[in-house]
Amino acid sequence: MRFSLFTAATAALAGSAAAVDHLVVVGNGSLTFEPANLTAAEGDTVTFKFWPKSHSVAQAAFASPCTPLQNGFWSGFIPSEKGPATETFMINITNASQPLWYYCSRGNHCQDGMVGVINAPATGQRTLKAFTEAAANATNNTSPATTAGAGGMLMNGTSMNGTSDNTGAASFMSASNSALFTVVVAMVASFML
Ligand SMILES: *[C@@H]1O[C@H](CO)[C@@H](O)[C@H](O)[C@H]1NC(C)=O
Ligand SMILES: *[C@@H]1O[C@H](CO)[C@@H](O)[C@H](O)[C@H]1NC(C)=O
Ligand SMILES: *[C@@H]1O[C@H](CO)[C@@H](O)[C@H](O)[C@H]1NC(C)=O
Ligand SMILES: *[C@@H]1O[C@H](CO)[C@@H](O)[C@H](O)[C@H]1NC(C)=O
Ligand SMILES: *[C@@H]1O[C@H](CO)[C@@H](O)[C@H](O)[C@H]1NC(C)=O
Ligand SMILES: *[C@@H]1O[C@H](CO)[C@@H](O)[C@H](O)[C@H]1NC(C)=O
Ligand SMILES: *[C@@H]1O[C@H](CO)[C@@H](O)[C@H](O)[C@H]1NC(C)=O
Ligand SMILES: CC(=O)N[C@H]1CO[C@H](CO)[C@@H](O)[C@@H]1O
Ligand SMILES: [Cu+2]
């Protein structure tokens, strides 16, 4: 009885794992997103941080690299003179089964390989390599016509709820997880009496 109660509570806690804010380094000395191939769980966030001189991140369909996806995310161009820009762009991962393909729309950066993916398909032809090769053939590199920040959040310095992303992947527990954690701790404590 005690054991099953404890197991159930622990499983509930594990099921709602703490959200992670993943960092993607944009254009730090090369035309790259680092990591270009990222896996993120539902409820996680991804923060893009921009190095000189000016880059962007725009969502594309796998079949149309260097072309904005309708209703896709768009950071706008984020300039920096030296080191990372203070302004960052963060997106929410609301469906981890949905691959998010993206590119930089500055100059020919997309054609030159400045592309990436979040939650790429585990199998099949839709690989980051195939996307990069198709991007190299694109005639145009087009910026979305939407407002900068569309589909995400532009921020200065800190990530959501003040969580710093300066050192990379910062994790935080949501309010509901904290509450559940408290319940589990209370239950464990009561079993020990
Ligand atoms: C940016 O690049 C420099 C030089 O390669 C490296 O030392 C630094 O760790 C990089 N920063 C990040 C956040 O990746
Ligand atoms: C999540 O993405 C997958 C793959 O695109 C899709 O089949 C599924 O319907 C999506 N789920 C929701 C809840 O939108
Ligand atoms: C991304 O990385 C994962 C694991 O590191 C790998 O299994 C997968 O094939 C890679 N996907 C692409 C699109 O390169
Ligand atoms: C890119 O273009 C070359 C030359 O036209 C072609 O051979 C190749 O199949 C194309 N690659 C992709 C991925 O479209
Ligand atoms: C590239 O842009 C030109 C000028 O806007 C347009 O006419 C052409 O259709 C575009 N090509 C592709 C492949 O999107
Ligand atoms: C991301 O999630 C947060 C927290 O749920 C929400 O406040 C915000 O509006 C979401 N942003 C977008 C662009 O969906
Ligand atoms: C970030 O700060 C810059 C410079 O003060 C400002 O132009 C920009 O609008 C700010 N962005 C956000 C999202 O607050
Ligand atoms: C200040 C701030 O960003 N508050 C957010 C904290 O997280 C909750 C839920 O995730 C948001 O609703 C708040 O807007
Ligand atoms: Cu770029």
XYZ file of C-alpha atoms and ligand atoms in Angstrom:
306
model
C 0.000 0.000 0.000
C 2.646 2.460 1.076
C 4.922 1.308 -1.717
C 2.284 1.687 -4.463
C 1.353 5.170 -3.234
C 4.995 6.173 -3.269
C 5.501 4.640 -6.738
C 2.484 6.465 -8.126
C 3.647 9.810 -6.779
C 7.199 9.269 -8.041
C 5.919 8.276 -11.486
C 3.782 11.418 -11.614
C 6.813 13.541 -10.796
C 9.008 11.786 -13.370
C 6.240 12.142 -15.987
C 6.279 15.923 -15.654
C 10.056 16.341 -15.934
C 11.518 19.777 -15.339
C 11.493 21.971 -18.436
C 14.849 22.794 -20.002
C 15.858 25.977 -21.809
C 18.222 24.833 -24.592
C 20.771 27.244 -26.019
C 21.505 27.517 -29.748
C 24.611 29.582 -30.546
C 24.076 31.589 -33.750
C 27.017 32.628 -35.932
C 29.792 32.480 -33.357
C 32.718 32.959 -35.763
C 31.156 30.841 -38.523
C 27.921 30.572 -40.486
C 26.469 27.952 -38.170
C 23.817 27.196 -35.604
C 25.361 25.223 -32.735
C 23.981 22.643 -32.142
C 22.331 22.513 -35.586
C 20.553 19.300 -34.687
C 18.838 19.614 -31.319
C 16.436 17.358 -29.458
C 14.019 19.129 -27.120
C 11.093 17.773 -25.112
C 7.567 19.087 -25.020
C 7.420 21.978 -22.545
C 11.078 22.845 -23.112
C 12.185 26.139 -24.620
C 14.979 26.911 -27.086
C 16.851 30.199 -26.822
C 18.817 31.507 -29.841
C 21.764 33.757 -28.997
C 23.272 35.886 -31.793
C 26.948 36.655 -32.541
C 28.266 39.354 -34.972
C 27.542 40.887 -37.191
C 23.880 40.248 -37.895
C 21.948 37.009 -38.222
C 18.396 35.782 -37.960
C 16.445 32.587 -37.458
C 13.384 31.827 -39.580
C 11.337 28.636 -39.747
C 11.080 26.783 -43.064
C 9.402 23.653 -44.362
C 11.801 20.769 -45.012
C 10.899 20.913 -48.714
C 11.573 24.681 -49.001
C 14.762 25.745 -47.250
C 15.598 29.485 -47.281
C 11.883 30.264 -47.673
C 9.641 31.295 -44.748
C 7.107 28.772 -43.521
C 3.665 30.332 -43.262
C 3.000 31.147 -39.577
C 6.525 30.030 -38.780
C 8.768 31.612 -36.178
C 10.957 34.624 -37.059
C 13.485 36.426 -34.885
C 14.142 39.365 -37.171
C 17.780 40.415 -37.737
C 19.688 40.680 -34.473
C 22.903 42.689 -34.769
C 25.955 42.583 -32.539
C 29.311 44.377 -32.763
C 31.242 42.069 -30.462
C 30.233 38.918 -28.620
C 26.616 37.826 -28.291
C 23.820 40.359 -28.656
C 21.881 41.103 -25.485
C 18.667 40.407 -27.321
C 17.760 36.720 -27.624
C 14.924 34.850 -29.296
C 13.142 32.028 -27.511
C 10.598 29.531 -28.789
C 8.370 27.055 -26.950
C 8.398 23.391 -27.868
C 4.723 22.492 -27.864
C 4.935 19.298 -29.935
C 8.135 17.255 -29.755
C 6.965 15.067 -32.679
C 6.976 18.085 -34.968
C 10.364 18.699 -36.634
C 11.228 22.418 -36.727
C 13.495 23.268 -39.683
C 15.034 26.740 -39.748
C 17.656 28.963 -41.435
C 19.379 32.346 -41.304
C 17.943 34.724 -43.890
C 20.955 37.082 -44.058
C 22.699 37.304 -47.487
C 23.473 33.791 -48.702
C 23.896 32.364 -45.207
C 21.148 29.791 -45.772
C 22.700 28.532 -49.008
C 26.091 28.530 -47.279
C 24.836 26.037 -44.707
C 23.484 28.215 -41.929
C 20.506 25.952 -41.268
C 19.319 23.759 -38.430
C 16.597 21.524 -37.056
C 14.923 20.824 -33.729
C 13.540 17.301 -33.270
C 14.527 15.924 -36.672
C 12.774 12.691 -37.696
C 14.549 9.661 -36.209
C 14.344 7.758 -39.484
C 13.806 8.462 -43.181
C 15.155 10.817 -45.814
C 14.487 14.069 -43.943
C 17.919 14.533 -42.471
C 19.776 17.733 -41.638
C 22.290 16.764 -44.355
C 19.504 16.578 -46.977
C 18.069 19.917 -45.801
C 21.539 21.526 -45.980
C 22.098 20.175 -49.509
C 18.706 21.431 -50.695
C 19.434 24.832 -49.102
C 22.663 25.067 -51.114
C 20.529 24.920 -54.280
C 18.025 27.592 -53.226
C 17.670 30.494 -55.657
C 16.614 33.004 -53.010
C 17.121 33.499 -49.290
C 13.954 35.196 -48.108
C 13.058 36.797 -44.779
C 9.506 36.401 -43.449
C 7.212 39.392 -43.936
C 5.895 39.004 -40.388
C 6.943 41.133 -37.394
C 10.271 40.274 -35.759
C 9.618 37.992 -32.809
C 6.688 36.193 -34.442
C 6.085 32.700 -33.078
C 8.479 33.230 -30.189
C 9.704 35.782 -27.688
C 12.420 38.419 -28.073
C 14.094 39.157 -24.765
C 16.994 41.171 -23.421
C 19.492 39.259 -21.325
C 17.361 36.779 -19.457
C 15.148 33.919 -20.420
C 11.587 33.234 -19.275
C 10.859 33.974 -15.620
C 14.345 35.403 -15.123
C 16.152 32.124 -15.770
C 19.588 33.054 -17.028
C 20.643 31.435 -20.292
C 24.099 32.983 -20.337
C 25.866 29.742 -19.502
C 23.858 27.554 -21.797
C 21.102 25.112 -20.961
C 19.467 26.291 -17.772
C 16.717 24.173 -16.284
C 13.961 25.204 -13.988
C 11.038 23.566 -12.271
C 7.588 24.875 -13.055
C 5.352 26.006 -10.226
C 3.167 22.906 -10.590
C 6.178 20.573 -10.494
C 7.448 22.326 -7.370
C 4.062 21.814 -5.728
C 4.042 18.120 -6.677
C 7.603 17.782 -5.418
C 6.530 19.213 -2.077
C 3.693 16.666 -1.905
C 6.081 13.784 -2.666
C 8.564 14.977 -0.051
C 5.733 15.251 2.478
C 4.554 11.706 1.620
C 8.048 10.246 1.876
C 8.490 12.009 5.207
C 5.237 10.543 6.510
C 6.289 7.002 5.473
C 9.413 7.364 7.553
C 7.480 8.003 10.751
C 32.321 31.157 -29.288
O 33.513 30.898 -30.014
C 34.687 31.059 -29.227
C 35.873 30.924 -30.157
O 35.813 29.697 -30.836
C 34.692 30.020 -28.125
O 35.824 30.170 -27.324
C 33.439 30.182 -27.287
O 33.362 29.148 -26.332
C 32.188 30.165 -28.143
N 31.040 30.502 -27.323
C 29.971 29.720 -27.258
C 28.898 30.165 -26.325
O 29.834 28.706 -27.922
C 2.443 16.914 -33.468
O 3.203 16.818 -34.643
C 2.936 15.624 -35.372
C 3.941 15.578 -36.506
O 3.823 16.713 -37.319
C 1.488 15.638 -35.832
O 1.212 14.448 -36.540
C 0.570 15.749 -34.632
O -0.754 15.891 -35.065
C 0.947 16.949 -33.791
N 0.191 16.923 -32.565
C -0.531 17.953 -32.150
C -1.236 17.776 -30.852
O -0.612 18.989 -32.797
C 20.528 14.351 -35.043
O 21.230 13.753 -33.985
C 20.651 12.524 -33.582
C 21.350 12.058 -32.332
O 22.550 12.723 -32.112
C 20.788 11.537 -34.724
O 20.219 10.314 -34.343
C 20.046 12.069 -35.918
O 20.229 11.226 -37.020
C 20.519 13.459 -36.267
N 19.560 13.992 -37.231
C 19.916 14.655 -38.308
C 18.784 15.217 -39.088
O 21.076 14.851 -38.618
C 21.362 20.501 -56.253
O 21.639 20.881 -57.589
C 22.513 19.948 -58.235
C 22.875 20.555 -59.570
O 21.741 20.993 -60.247
C 21.787 18.613 -58.333
O 22.620 17.670 -58.948
C 21.415 18.117 -56.951
O 20.633 16.949 -57.016
C 20.628 19.162 -56.190
N 20.491 18.719 -54.821
C 19.352 18.854 -54.130
C 19.384 18.318 -52.745
O 18.361 19.381 -54.597
C 13.317 34.388 -56.260
O 12.974 35.760 -56.159
C 12.568 36.322 -57.397
C 12.394 37.800 -57.179
O 11.614 38.058 -56.060
C 11.273 35.622 -57.831
O 10.864 36.130 -59.074
C 11.521 34.138 -57.972
O 10.319 33.468 -58.235
C 12.102 33.572 -56.677
N 12.494 32.180 -56.903
C 12.154 31.217 -56.052
C 12.641 29.855 -56.417
O 11.480 31.387 -55.056
C 5.422 30.197 -24.469
O 4.947 29.651 -23.257
C 4.768 30.632 -22.249
C 4.437 29.914 -20.971
O 3.390 29.007 -21.156
C 3.675 31.601 -22.686
O 3.517 32.585 -21.716
C 4.082 32.240 -24.003
O 3.050 33.049 -24.500
C 4.413 31.185 -25.038
N 4.959 31.850 -26.210
C 4.630 31.513 -27.443
C 5.280 32.302 -28.524
O 3.877 30.604 -27.687
C 16.286 45.082 -26.165
O 17.079 46.247 -25.972
C 17.282 47.001 -27.169
C 18.243 48.136 -26.856
O 17.809 48.822 -25.750
C 15.936 47.491 -27.686
O 16.119 48.199 -28.887
C 15.030 46.303 -27.922
O 13.735 46.740 -28.297
C 14.904 45.452 -26.674
N 14.156 44.256 -26.993
C 13.206 43.761 -26.201
C 12.521 42.517 -26.679
O 12.876 44.270 -25.161
C 7.709 37.210 -16.117
C 7.377 35.951 -16.880
O 7.951 35.666 -17.893
N 6.414 35.213 -16.340
C 5.993 33.943 -16.922
C 6.400 32.790 -16.038
O 5.894 31.565 -16.538
C 4.472 31.526 -16.607
C 4.036 30.133 -16.995
O 5.045 29.400 -17.584
C 4.010 32.591 -17.597
O 2.607 32.573 -17.704
C 4.483 33.948 -17.142
O 4.146 34.904 -18.104
Cu 23.499 34.379 -40.692
